[in-house]
Amino acid sequence: MINYKKLIQKAQNALKFSYSPYSNFKVGACVLTKSNNTYVGANIENASFGATICAERVAIDNAITSGDKDIVCIAIVSKSGDYTFPCGICRQVMAEFSSDMKVVVAKNQEDYKIYKLEELLPHSFLQKDIK
Ligand code: THU
């Protein structure tokens, strides 16, 4: 049983590390792996806007570079007070590491929605498609 509240809380804690001087839109994320470890991320913006990286990819990259690739779930929060859904690039990165990942979009620890990645990114392009 996944402790969604705990993941959301960790994602909320990561908001303070958001580097977002251009948009002032702070996003936090927390990844849970099969080995029951968690990895957080926050968005990191850049004066060259295209170099910005979303919170979700920072959290996923943290897990991957810790040698922990079996991602079970990712929780996402923002300062907007609304549900913040992952962008298309982040959905594609999620699909690389698990097509049955759960994606939790949370307003707060009490108000959240749980999706299967498959619902958010059907028919994704995967490693098996490169022949
Ligand atoms: N952003 C994320 O970090 N994750 C999302 O799911 C949506 C967008 C960031 C990127 C940029 O720093 C800011 O939010 C505005 O787009």
mmCIF file of N, CA and C and ligand atoms in Angstrom:
data_model
loop_
_atom_site.group_PDB
_atom_site.id
_atom_site.type_symbol
_atom_site.label_atom_id
_atom_site.label_comp_id
_atom_site.label_asym_id
_atom_site.label_seq_id
_atom_site.Cartn_x
_atom_site.Cartn_y
_atom_site.Cartn_z
ATOM 1 N N MET A 1 0.856 -1.212 0.000
ATOM 2 C CA MET A 1 0.000 0.000 0.000
ATOM 3 C C MET A 1 0.886 1.255 0.000
ATOM 4 N N ILE A 2 0.693 2.100 -0.977
ATOM 5 C CA ILE A 2 1.520 3.309 -1.073
ATOM 6 C C ILE A 2 1.000 4.388 -0.114
ATOM 7 N N ASN A 3 1.932 4.997 0.600
ATOM 8 C CA ASN A 3 1.572 6.098 1.500
ATOM 9 C C ASN A 3 1.610 7.411 0.694
ATOM 10 N N TYR A 4 0.487 7.710 0.051
ATOM 11 C CA TYR A 4 0.432 8.878 -0.836
ATOM 12 C C TYR A 4 0.675 10.181 -0.076
ATOM 13 N N LYS A 5 0.111 10.266 1.115
ATOM 14 C CA LYS A 5 0.279 11.505 1.898
ATOM 15 C C LYS A 5 1.758 11.805 2.154
ATOM 16 N N LYS A 6 2.518 10.729 2.455
ATOM 17 C CA LYS A 6 3.946 10.924 2.734
ATOM 18 C C LYS A 6 4.674 11.433 1.478
ATOM 19 N N LEU A 7 4.322 10.879 0.324
ATOM 20 C CA LEU A 7 4.963 11.328 -0.928
ATOM 21 C C LEU A 7 4.606 12.783 -1.223
ATOM 22 N N ILE A 8 3.342 13.114 -0.981
ATOM 23 C CA ILE A 8 2.903 14.497 -1.222
ATOM 24 C C ILE A 8 3.625 15.450 -0.278
ATOM 25 N N GLN A 9 3.769 15.024 0.968
ATOM 26 C CA GLN A 9 4.470 15.872 1.948
ATOM 27 C C GLN A 9 5.916 16.122 1.507
ATOM 28 N N LYS A 10 6.576 15.079 1.015
ATOM 29 C CA LYS A 10 7.963 15.232 0.571
ATOM 30 C C LYS A 10 8.036 16.135 -0.661
ATOM 31 N N ALA A 11 7.051 16.004 -1.543
ATOM 32 C CA ALA A 11 7.007 16.879 -2.719
ATOM 33 C C ALA A 11 6.785 18.331 -2.277
ATOM 34 N N GLN A 12 5.929 18.507 -1.279
ATOM 35 C CA GLN A 12 5.683 19.872 -0.746
ATOM 36 C C GLN A 12 6.965 20.459 -0.147
ATOM 37 N N ASN A 13 7.712 19.609 0.563
ATOM 38 C CA ASN A 13 8.973 20.086 1.161
ATOM 39 C C ASN A 13 9.965 20.527 0.092
ATOM 40 N N ALA A 14 9.918 19.859 -1.060
ATOM 41 C CA ALA A 14 10.857 20.172 -2.138
ATOM 42 C C ALA A 14 10.551 21.523 -2.795
ATOM 43 N N LEU A 15 9.327 22.015 -2.600
ATOM 44 C CA LEU A 15 8.952 23.296 -3.221
ATOM 45 C C LEU A 15 9.926 24.416 -2.851
ATOM 46 N N LYS A 16 10.465 24.325 -1.644
ATOM 47 C CA LYS A 16 11.352 25.429 -1.194
ATOM 48 C C LYS A 16 12.667 25.453 -1.986
ATOM 49 N N PHE A 17 12.967 24.366 -2.701
ATOM 50 C CA PHE A 17 14.203 24.327 -3.495
ATOM 51 C C PHE A 17 13.969 24.689 -4.964
ATOM 52 N N SER A 18 12.713 24.992 -5.287
ATOM 53 C CA SER A 18 12.419 25.399 -6.665
ATOM 54 C C SER A 18 13.226 26.656 -7.013
ATOM 55 N N TYR A 19 13.887 26.610 -8.165
ATOM 56 C CA TYR A 19 14.584 27.805 -8.672
ATOM 57 C C TYR A 19 13.764 28.288 -9.860
ATOM 58 N N SER A 20 12.872 29.236 -9.597
ATOM 59 C CA SER A 20 11.921 29.637 -10.638
ATOM 60 C C SER A 20 11.744 31.154 -10.685
ATOM 61 N N PRO A 21 12.870 31.904 -10.895
ATOM 62 C CA PRO A 21 12.768 33.367 -10.889
ATOM 63 C C PRO A 21 12.020 33.932 -12.095
ATOM 64 N N TYR A 22 11.838 33.126 -13.144
ATOM 65 C CA TYR A 22 11.200 33.651 -14.376
ATOM 66 C C TYR A 22 9.690 33.470 -14.347
ATOM 67 N N SER A 23 9.250 32.289 -13.933
ATOM 68 C CA SER A 23 7.800 32.037 -13.919
ATOM 69 C C SER A 23 7.199 32.248 -12.529
ATOM 70 N N ASN A 24 8.040 32.180 -11.495
ATOM 71 C CA ASN A 24 7.536 32.163 -10.109
ATOM 72 C C ASN A 24 6.526 31.036 -9.884
ATOM 73 N N PHE A 25 6.604 30.003 -10.703
ATOM 74 C CA PHE A 25 5.709 28.846 -10.571
ATOM 75 C C PHE A 25 6.524 27.711 -9.959
ATOM 76 N N LYS A 26 6.317 27.485 -8.670
ATOM 77 C CA LYS A 26 7.131 26.485 -7.956
ATOM 78 C C LYS A 26 6.451 25.124 -8.024
ATOM 79 N N VAL A 27 7.248 24.133 -8.436
ATOM 80 C CA VAL A 27 6.736 22.764 -8.540
ATOM 81 C C VAL A 27 7.653 21.842 -7.745
ATOM 82 N N GLY A 28 7.040 20.889 -7.040
ATOM 83 C CA GLY A 28 7.808 19.887 -6.297
ATOM 84 C C GLY A 28 7.322 18.495 -6.677
ATOM 85 N N ALA A 29 8.233 17.538 -6.641
ATOM 86 C CA ALA A 29 7.856 16.160 -6.991
ATOM 87 C C ALA A 29 8.587 15.194 -6.075
ATOM 88 N N CYS A 30 7.960 14.025 -5.892
ATOM 89 C CA CYS A 30 8.612 12.966 -5.114
ATOM 90 C C CYS A 30 8.338 11.625 -5.773
ATOM 91 N N VAL A 31 9.419 10.896 -6.032
ATOM 92 C CA VAL A 31 9.357 9.582 -6.673
ATOM 93 C C VAL A 31 9.485 8.507 -5.595
ATOM 94 N N LEU A 32 8.700 7.447 -5.757
ATOM 95 C CA LEU A 32 8.837 6.258 -4.901
ATOM 96 C C LEU A 32 9.313 5.101 -5.772
ATOM 97 N N THR A 33 10.318 4.372 -5.296
ATOM 98 C CA THR A 33 10.811 3.215 -6.065
ATOM 99 C C THR A 33 10.395 1.909 -5.377
ATOM 100 N N LYS A 34 10.549 0.819 -6.134
ATOM 101 C CA LYS A 34 10.165 -0.506 -5.630
ATOM 102 C C LYS A 34 10.891 -0.828 -4.327
ATOM 103 N N SER A 35 12.123 -0.328 -4.201
ATOM 104 C CA SER A 35 12.901 -0.609 -2.993
ATOM 105 C C SER A 35 12.483 0.281 -1.816
ATOM 106 N N ASN A 36 11.370 0.995 -2.009
ATOM 107 C CA ASN A 36 10.784 1.843 -0.967
ATOM 108 C C ASN A 36 11.619 3.082 -0.629
ATOM 109 N N ASN A 37 12.448 3.505 -1.576
ATOM 110 C CA ASN A 37 13.187 4.759 -1.405
ATOM 111 C C ASN A 37 12.414 5.889 -2.075
ATOM 112 N N THR A 38 12.656 7.100 -1.597
ATOM 113 C CA THR A 38 12.032 8.273 -2.216
ATOM 114 C C THR A 38 13.107 9.252 -2.688
ATOM 115 N N TYR A 39 12.774 9.973 -3.751
ATOM 116 C CA TYR A 39 13.694 10.961 -4.344
ATOM 117 C C TYR A 39 12.875 12.186 -4.700
ATOM 118 N N VAL A 40 13.360 13.344 -4.303
ATOM 119 C CA VAL A 40 12.587 14.552 -4.571
ATOM 120 C C VAL A 40 13.226 15.389 -5.665
ATOM 121 N N GLY A 41 12.435 16.309 -6.178
ATOM 122 C CA GLY A 41 12.929 17.254 -7.181
ATOM 123 C C GLY A 41 12.083 18.504 -7.152
ATOM 124 N N ALA A 42 12.659 19.589 -7.657
ATOM 125 C CA ALA A 42 11.924 20.841 -7.842
ATOM 126 C C ALA A 42 12.337 21.396 -9.195
ATOM 127 N N ASN A 43 11.495 22.238 -9.770
ATOM 128 C CA ASN A 43 11.852 22.782 -11.089
ATOM 129 C C ASN A 43 13.039 23.734 -10.989
ATOM 130 N N ILE A 44 13.877 23.682 -12.010
ATOM 131 C CA ILE A 44 15.086 24.516 -12.063
ATOM 132 C C ILE A 44 15.067 25.267 -13.391
ATOM 133 N N GLU A 45 14.837 26.570 -13.296
ATOM 134 C CA GLU A 45 14.721 27.376 -14.518
ATOM 135 C C GLU A 45 16.071 27.930 -14.951
ATOM 136 N N ASN A 46 16.075 28.509 -16.152
ATOM 137 C CA ASN A 46 17.315 29.021 -16.726
ATOM 138 C C ASN A 46 17.008 30.250 -17.571
ATOM 139 N N ALA A 47 17.947 31.196 -17.610
ATOM 140 C CA ALA A 47 17.776 32.398 -18.427
ATOM 141 C C ALA A 47 17.578 32.037 -19.899
ATOM 142 N N SER A 48 18.158 30.929 -20.307
ATOM 143 C CA SER A 48 17.857 30.358 -21.619
ATOM 144 C C SER A 48 16.695 29.394 -21.373
ATOM 145 N N PHE A 49 15.466 29.896 -21.570
ATOM 146 C CA PHE A 49 14.272 29.214 -21.035
ATOM 147 C C PHE A 49 14.205 27.719 -21.365
ATOM 148 N N GLY A 50 14.673 27.378 -22.572
ATOM 149 C CA GLY A 50 14.600 25.972 -22.997
ATOM 150 C C GLY A 50 15.454 25.043 -22.152
ATOM 151 N N ALA A 51 16.357 25.599 -21.370
ATOM 152 C CA ALA A 51 17.226 24.775 -20.521
ATOM 153 C C ALA A 51 16.568 24.450 -19.179
ATOM 154 N N THR A 52 15.360 24.958 -18.993
ATOM 155 C CA THR A 52 14.624 24.683 -17.746
ATOM 156 C C THR A 52 14.312 23.197 -17.628
ATOM 157 N N ILE A 53 14.380 22.685 -16.406
ATOM 158 C CA ILE A 53 13.996 21.288 -16.175
ATOM 159 C C ILE A 53 12.880 21.230 -15.131
ATOM 160 N N CYS A 54 11.880 20.416 -15.430
ATOM 161 C CA CYS A 54 10.719 20.299 -14.550
ATOM 162 C C CYS A 54 11.060 19.500 -13.291
ATOM 163 N N ALA A 55 10.267 19.738 -12.249
ATOM 164 C CA ALA A 55 10.437 19.040 -10.964
ATOM 165 C C ALA A 55 10.407 17.525 -11.136
ATOM 166 N N GLU A 56 9.502 17.041 -11.969
ATOM 167 C CA GLU A 56 9.338 15.591 -12.152
ATOM 168 C C GLU A 56 10.620 14.962 -12.687
ATOM 169 N N ARG A 57 11.220 15.627 -13.679
ATOM 170 C CA ARG A 57 12.436 15.046 -14.264
ATOM 171 C C ARG A 57 13.613 15.149 -13.302
ATOM 172 N N VAL A 58 13.660 16.190 -12.492
ATOM 173 C CA VAL A 58 14.726 16.279 -11.485
ATOM 174 C C VAL A 58 14.594 15.107 -10.511
ATOM 175 N N ALA A 59 13.364 14.836 -10.057
ATOM 176 C CA ALA A 59 13.142 13.730 -9.109
ATOM 177 C C ALA A 59 13.480 12.385 -9.768
ATOM 178 N N ILE A 60 13.018 12.193 -10.992
ATOM 179 C CA ILE A 60 13.291 10.919 -11.704
ATOM 180 C C ILE A 60 14.792 10.760 -11.924
ATOM 181 N N ASP A 61 15.443 11.836 -12.352
ATOM 182 C CA ASP A 61 16.897 11.758 -12.609
ATOM 183 C C ASP A 61 17.657 11.455 -11.313
ATOM 184 N N ASN A 62 17.169 11.980 -10.203
ATOM 185 C CA ASN A 62 17.790 11.668 -8.906
ATOM 186 C C ASN A 62 17.709 10.172 -8.618
ATOM 187 N N ALA A 63 16.536 9.585 -8.883
ATOM 188 C CA ALA A 63 16.361 8.139 -8.647
ATOM 189 C C ALA A 63 17.290 7.343 -9.574
ATOM 190 N N ILE A 64 17.291 7.707 -10.833
ATOM 191 C CA ILE A 64 18.088 6.951 -11.825
ATOM 192 C C ILE A 64 19.573 7.034 -11.484
ATOM 193 N N THR A 65 20.030 8.223 -11.142
ATOM 194 C CA THR A 65 21.466 8.382 -10.868
ATOM 195 C C THR A 65 21.841 7.878 -9.472
ATOM 196 N N SER A 66 20.842 7.404 -8.731
ATOM 197 C CA SER A 66 21.133 6.689 -7.480
ATOM 198 C C SER A 66 21.063 5.181 -7.714
ATOM 199 N N GLY A 67 20.909 4.803 -8.962
ATOM 200 C CA GLY A 67 20.865 3.378 -9.314
ATOM 201 C C GLY A 67 19.532 2.729 -9.007
ATOM 202 N N ASP A 68 18.501 3.540 -8.828
ATOM 203 C CA ASP A 68 17.188 3.054 -8.406
ATOM 204 C C ASP A 68 16.172 3.330 -9.522
ATOM 205 N N LYS A 69 16.078 2.367 -10.455
ATOM 206 C CA LYS A 69 15.318 2.643 -11.686
ATOM 207 C C LYS A 69 13.863 2.175 -11.671
ATOM 208 N N ASP A 70 13.503 1.348 -10.682
ATOM 209 C CA ASP A 70 12.136 0.796 -10.682
ATOM 210 C C ASP A 70 11.173 1.751 -10.006
ATOM 211 N N ILE A 71 10.665 2.675 -10.785
ATOM 212 C CA ILE A 71 9.803 3.715 -10.220
ATOM 213 C C ILE A 71 8.356 3.232 -10.163
ATOM 214 N N VAL A 72 7.771 3.368 -8.987
ATOM 215 C CA VAL A 72 6.421 2.869 -8.731
ATOM 216 C C VAL A 72 5.403 4.010 -8.824
ATOM 217 N N CYS A 73 5.814 5.173 -8.342
ATOM 218 C CA CYS A 73 4.847 6.272 -8.196
ATOM 219 C C CYS A 73 5.584 7.611 -8.192
ATOM 220 N N ILE A 74 4.908 8.646 -8.680
ATOM 221 C CA ILE A 74 5.448 10.011 -8.548
ATOM 222 C C ILE A 74 4.318 10.936 -8.099
ATOM 223 N N ALA A 75 4.607 11.748 -7.094
ATOM 224 C CA ALA A 75 3.630 12.732 -6.610
ATOM 225 C C ALA A 75 4.101 14.122 -7.036
ATOM 226 N N ILE A 76 3.148 14.948 -7.459
ATOM 227 C CA ILE A 76 3.467 16.287 -7.980
ATOM 228 C C ILE A 76 2.608 17.333 -7.275
ATOM 229 N N VAL A 77 3.263 18.389 -6.810
ATOM 230 C CA VAL A 77 2.524 19.513 -6.210
ATOM 231 C C VAL A 77 3.079 20.822 -6.773
ATOM 232 N N SER A 78 2.293 21.871 -6.652
ATOM 233 C CA SER A 78 2.813 23.192 -7.025
ATOM 234 C C SER A 78 2.263 24.214 -6.056
ATOM 235 N N LYS A 79 2.774 25.426 -6.186
ATOM 236 C CA LYS A 79 2.305 26.516 -5.320
ATOM 237 C C LYS A 79 0.977 27.085 -5.811
ATOM 238 N N SER A 80 0.514 26.591 -6.950
ATOM 239 C CA SER A 80 -0.698 27.168 -7.547
ATOM 240 C C SER A 80 -1.934 26.887 -6.699
ATOM 241 N N GLY A 81 -1.871 25.832 -5.887
ATOM 242 C CA GLY A 81 -3.042 25.445 -5.110
ATOM 243 C C GLY A 81 -3.993 24.576 -5.919
ATOM 244 N N ASP A 82 -3.667 24.354 -7.181
ATOM 245 C CA ASP A 82 -4.497 23.528 -8.055
ATOM 246 C C ASP A 82 -3.748 22.233 -8.386
ATOM 247 N N TYR A 83 -4.406 21.308 -9.072
ATOM 248 C CA TYR A 83 -3.705 20.118 -9.545
ATOM 249 C C TYR A 83 -2.737 20.546 -10.652
ATOM 250 N N THR A 84 -1.502 20.072 -10.579
ATOM 251 C CA THR A 84 -0.526 20.377 -11.631
ATOM 252 C C THR A 84 -0.164 19.071 -12.323
ATOM 253 N N PHE A 85 -0.573 18.976 -13.577
ATOM 254 C CA PHE A 85 -0.311 17.759 -14.348
ATOM 255 C C PHE A 85 1.052 17.838 -15.015
ATOM 256 N N PRO A 86 1.721 16.712 -15.164
ATOM 257 C CA PRO A 86 3.051 16.723 -15.790
ATOM 258 C C PRO A 86 2.982 17.096 -17.273
ATOM 259 N N CYS A 87 3.992 17.796 -17.736
ATOM 260 C CA CYS A 87 4.051 18.183 -19.148
ATOM 261 C C CYS A 87 4.324 16.933 -20.008
ATOM 262 N N GLY A 88 4.223 17.111 -21.304
ATOM 263 C CA GLY A 88 4.403 15.983 -22.234
ATOM 264 C C GLY A 88 5.784 15.359 -22.154
ATOM 265 N N ILE A 89 6.801 16.209 -22.027
ATOM 266 C CA ILE A 89 8.176 15.665 -21.965
ATOM 267 C C ILE A 89 8.330 14.807 -20.713
ATOM 268 N N CYS A 90 7.811 15.275 -19.591
ATOM 269 C CA CYS A 90 7.918 14.501 -18.341
ATOM 270 C C CYS A 90 7.155 13.191 -18.444
ATOM 271 N N ARG A 91 5.995 13.201 -19.091
ATOM 272 C CA ARG A 91 5.234 11.946 -19.267
ATOM 273 C C ARG A 91 6.065 10.949 -20.065
ATOM 274 N N GLN A 92 6.733 11.444 -21.097
ATOM 275 C CA GLN A 92 7.576 10.564 -21.922
ATOM 276 C C GLN A 92 8.736 10.001 -21.097
ATOM 277 N N VAL A 93 9.336 10.836 -20.261
ATOM 278 C CA VAL A 93 10.449 10.372 -19.401
ATOM 279 C C VAL A 93 9.933 9.343 -18.394
ATOM 280 N N MET A 94 8.751 9.579 -17.851
ATOM 281 C CA MET A 94 8.151 8.593 -16.924
ATOM 282 C C MET A 94 7.976 7.251 -17.634
ATOM 283 N N ALA A 95 7.484 7.290 -18.863
ATOM 284 C CA ALA A 95 7.199 6.050 -19.604
ATOM 285 C C ALA A 95 8.467 5.229 -19.843
ATOM 286 N N GLU A 96 9.593 5.906 -19.954
ATOM 287 C CA GLU A 96 10.868 5.210 -20.168
ATOM 288 C C GLU A 96 11.170 4.254 -19.010
ATOM 289 N N PHE A 97 10.733 4.632 -17.820
ATOM 290 C CA PHE A 97 11.128 3.868 -16.632
ATOM 291 C C PHE A 97 10.028 2.992 -16.051
ATOM 292 N N SER A 98 8.793 3.182 -16.450
ATOM 293 C CA SER A 98 7.730 2.264 -16.028
ATOM 294 C C SER A 98 6.424 2.685 -16.668
ATOM 295 N N SER A 99 5.838 1.786 -17.447
ATOM 296 C CA SER A 99 4.573 2.167 -18.083
ATOM 297 C C SER A 99 3.394 1.979 -17.124
ATOM 298 N N ASP A 100 3.620 1.295 -15.986
ATOM 299 C CA ASP A 100 2.487 1.194 -15.050
ATOM 300 C C ASP A 100 2.698 2.028 -13.774
ATOM 301 N N MET A 101 3.491 3.077 -13.939
ATOM 302 C CA MET A 101 3.719 4.012 -12.833
ATOM 303 C C MET A 101 2.407 4.718 -12.454
ATOM 304 N N LYS A 102 2.255 5.009 -11.160
ATOM 305 C CA LYS A 102 1.120 5.826 -10.717
ATOM 306 C C LYS A 102 1.576 7.290 -10.674
ATOM 307 N N VAL A 103 0.705 8.157 -11.114
ATOM 308 C CA VAL A 103 1.002 9.589 -11.095
ATOM 309 C C VAL A 103 -0.034 10.268 -10.201
ATOM 310 N N VAL A 104 0.457 10.902 -9.141
ATOM 311 C CA VAL A 104 -0.429 11.547 -8.174
ATOM 312 C C VAL A 104 -0.316 13.062 -8.339
ATOM 313 N N VAL A 105 -1.415 13.696 -8.654
ATOM 314 C CA VAL A 105 -1.414 15.169 -8.724
ATOM 315 C C VAL A 105 -2.182 15.667 -7.500
ATOM 316 N N ALA A 106 -1.524 16.519 -6.724
ATOM 317 C CA ALA A 106 -2.084 16.878 -5.424
ATOM 318 C C ALA A 106 -2.218 18.391 -5.241
ATOM 319 N N LYS A 107 -3.371 18.785 -4.708
ATOM 320 C CA LYS A 107 -3.510 20.176 -4.253
ATOM 321 C C LYS A 107 -2.868 20.296 -2.873
ATOM 322 N N ASN A 108 -3.062 19.238 -2.086
ATOM 323 C CA ASN A 108 -2.490 19.169 -0.737
ATOM 324 C C ASN A 108 -2.557 17.707 -0.289
ATOM 325 N N GLN A 109 -2.233 17.447 0.968
ATOM 326 C CA GLN A 109 -2.160 16.055 1.442
ATOM 327 C C GLN A 109 -3.534 15.377 1.551
ATOM 328 N N GLU A 110 -4.585 16.177 1.516
ATOM 329 C CA GLU A 110 -5.935 15.598 1.629
ATOM 330 C C GLU A 110 -6.644 15.524 0.281
ATOM 331 N N ASP A 111 -6.191 16.352 -0.638
ATOM 332 C CA ASP A 111 -6.913 16.487 -1.909
ATOM 333 C C ASP A 111 -5.984 16.137 -3.068
ATOM 334 N N TYR A 112 -6.117 14.906 -3.539
ATOM 335 C CA TYR A 112 -5.243 14.470 -4.638
ATOM 336 C C TYR A 112 -5.949 13.471 -5.544
ATOM 337 N N LYS A 113 -5.420 13.335 -6.768
ATOM 338 C CA LYS A 113 -5.964 12.389 -7.742
ATOM 339 C C LYS A 113 -4.854 11.449 -8.170
ATOM 340 N N ILE A 114 -5.223 10.198 -8.375
ATOM 341 C CA ILE A 114 -4.242 9.185 -8.765
ATOM 342 C C ILE A 114 -4.579 8.694 -10.168
ATOM 343 N N TYR A 115 -3.579 8.728 -11.044
ATOM 344 C CA TYR A 115 -3.742 8.242 -12.414
ATOM 345 C C TYR A 115 -2.723 7.149 -12.689
ATOM 346 N N LYS A 116 -3.043 6.290 -13.653
ATOM 347 C CA LYS A 116 -2.017 5.409 -14.200
ATOM 348 C C LYS A 116 -1.352 6.198 -15.325
ATOM 349 N N LEU A 117 -0.037 6.030 -15.466
ATOM 350 C CA LEU A 117 0.654 6.760 -16.527
ATOM 351 C C LEU A 117 0.017 6.477 -17.885
ATOM 352 N N GLU A 118 -0.404 5.241 -18.074
ATOM 353 C CA GLU A 118 -1.062 4.827 -19.319
ATOM 354 C C GLU A 118 -2.259 5.734 -19.678
ATOM 355 N N GLU A 119 -2.949 6.224 -18.648
ATOM 356 C CA GLU A 119 -4.086 7.122 -18.897
ATOM 357 C C GLU A 119 -3.607 8.487 -19.396
ATOM 358 N N LEU A 120 -2.462 8.917 -18.873
ATOM 359 C CA LEU A 120 -1.955 10.259 -19.216
ATOM 360 C C LEU A 120 -1.147 10.251 -20.512
ATOM 361 N N LEU A 121 -0.595 9.077 -20.842
ATOM 362 C CA LEU A 121 0.212 8.972 -22.070
ATOM 363 C C LEU A 121 -0.053 7.616 -22.731
ATOM 364 N N PRO A 122 -1.191 7.503 -23.392
ATOM 365 C CA PRO A 122 -1.472 6.229 -24.067
ATOM 366 C C PRO A 122 -0.587 6.060 -25.302
ATOM 367 N N HIS A 123 -0.374 4.841 -25.702
ATOM 368 C CA HIS A 123 0.384 4.517 -26.923
ATOM 369 C C HIS A 123 1.749 5.198 -26.937
ATOM 370 N N SER A 124 2.486 5.096 -25.843
ATOM 371 C CA SER A 124 3.765 5.818 -25.782
ATOM 372 C C SER A 124 4.840 5.134 -26.622
ATOM 373 N N PHE A 125 5.816 5.908 -27.006
ATOM 374 C CA PHE A 125 6.960 5.419 -27.781
ATOM 375 C C PHE A 125 8.005 4.923 -26.793
ATOM 376 N N LEU A 126 8.372 3.632 -26.917
ATOM 377 C CA LEU A 126 9.249 3.016 -25.925
ATOM 378 C C LEU A 126 10.467 2.360 -26.570
ATOM 379 N N GLN A 127 11.356 1.889 -25.717
ATOM 380 C CA GLN A 127 12.583 1.231 -26.176
ATOM 381 C C GLN A 127 12.285 0.117 -27.177
ATOM 382 N N LYS A 128 11.219 -0.634 -26.916
ATOM 383 C CA LYS A 128 10.869 -1.759 -27.792
ATOM 384 C C LYS A 128 10.508 -1.302 -29.205
ATOM 385 N N ASP A 129 10.172 -0.032 -29.366
ATOM 386 C CA ASP A 129 9.791 0.474 -30.685
ATOM 387 C C ASP A 129 10.992 0.827 -31.549
ATOM 388 N N ILE A 130 12.168 0.834 -30.942
ATOM 389 C CA ILE A 130 13.391 1.139 -31.713
ATOM 390 C C ILE A 130 13.974 -0.186 -32.169
ATOM 391 N N LYS A 131 13.784 -0.489 -33.429
ATOM 392 C CA LYS A 131 14.220 -1.803 -33.918
ATOM 393 C C LYS A 131 15.370 -1.643 -34.880
HETATM 394 N N1 THU B 1 6.870 22.797 -14.497
HETATM 395 C C1 THU B 1 7.211 21.692 -13.755
HETATM 396 O O1 THU B 1 8.222 21.687 -13.058
HETATM 397 N N2 THU B 1 6.399 20.623 -13.823
HETATM 398 C C2 THU B 1 5.197 20.582 -14.452
HETATM 399 O O2 THU B 1 4.495 19.588 -14.392
HETATM 400 C C3 THU B 1 4.739 21.759 -15.199
HETATM 401 C C4 THU B 1 5.742 22.828 -15.376
HETATM 402 C C5 THU B 1 7.695 23.989 -14.364
HETATM 403 C C6 THU B 1 8.560 24.330 -15.534
HETATM 404 C C7 THU B 1 8.735 25.819 -15.341
HETATM 405 O O3 THU B 1 9.798 26.044 -14.406
HETATM 406 C C8 THU B 1 7.458 26.271 -14.670
HETATM 407 O O4 THU B 1 6.860 25.101 -14.155
HETATM 408 C C9 THU B 1 6.486 26.986 -15.595
HETATM 409 O O5 THU B 1 6.249 26.246 -16.731
#
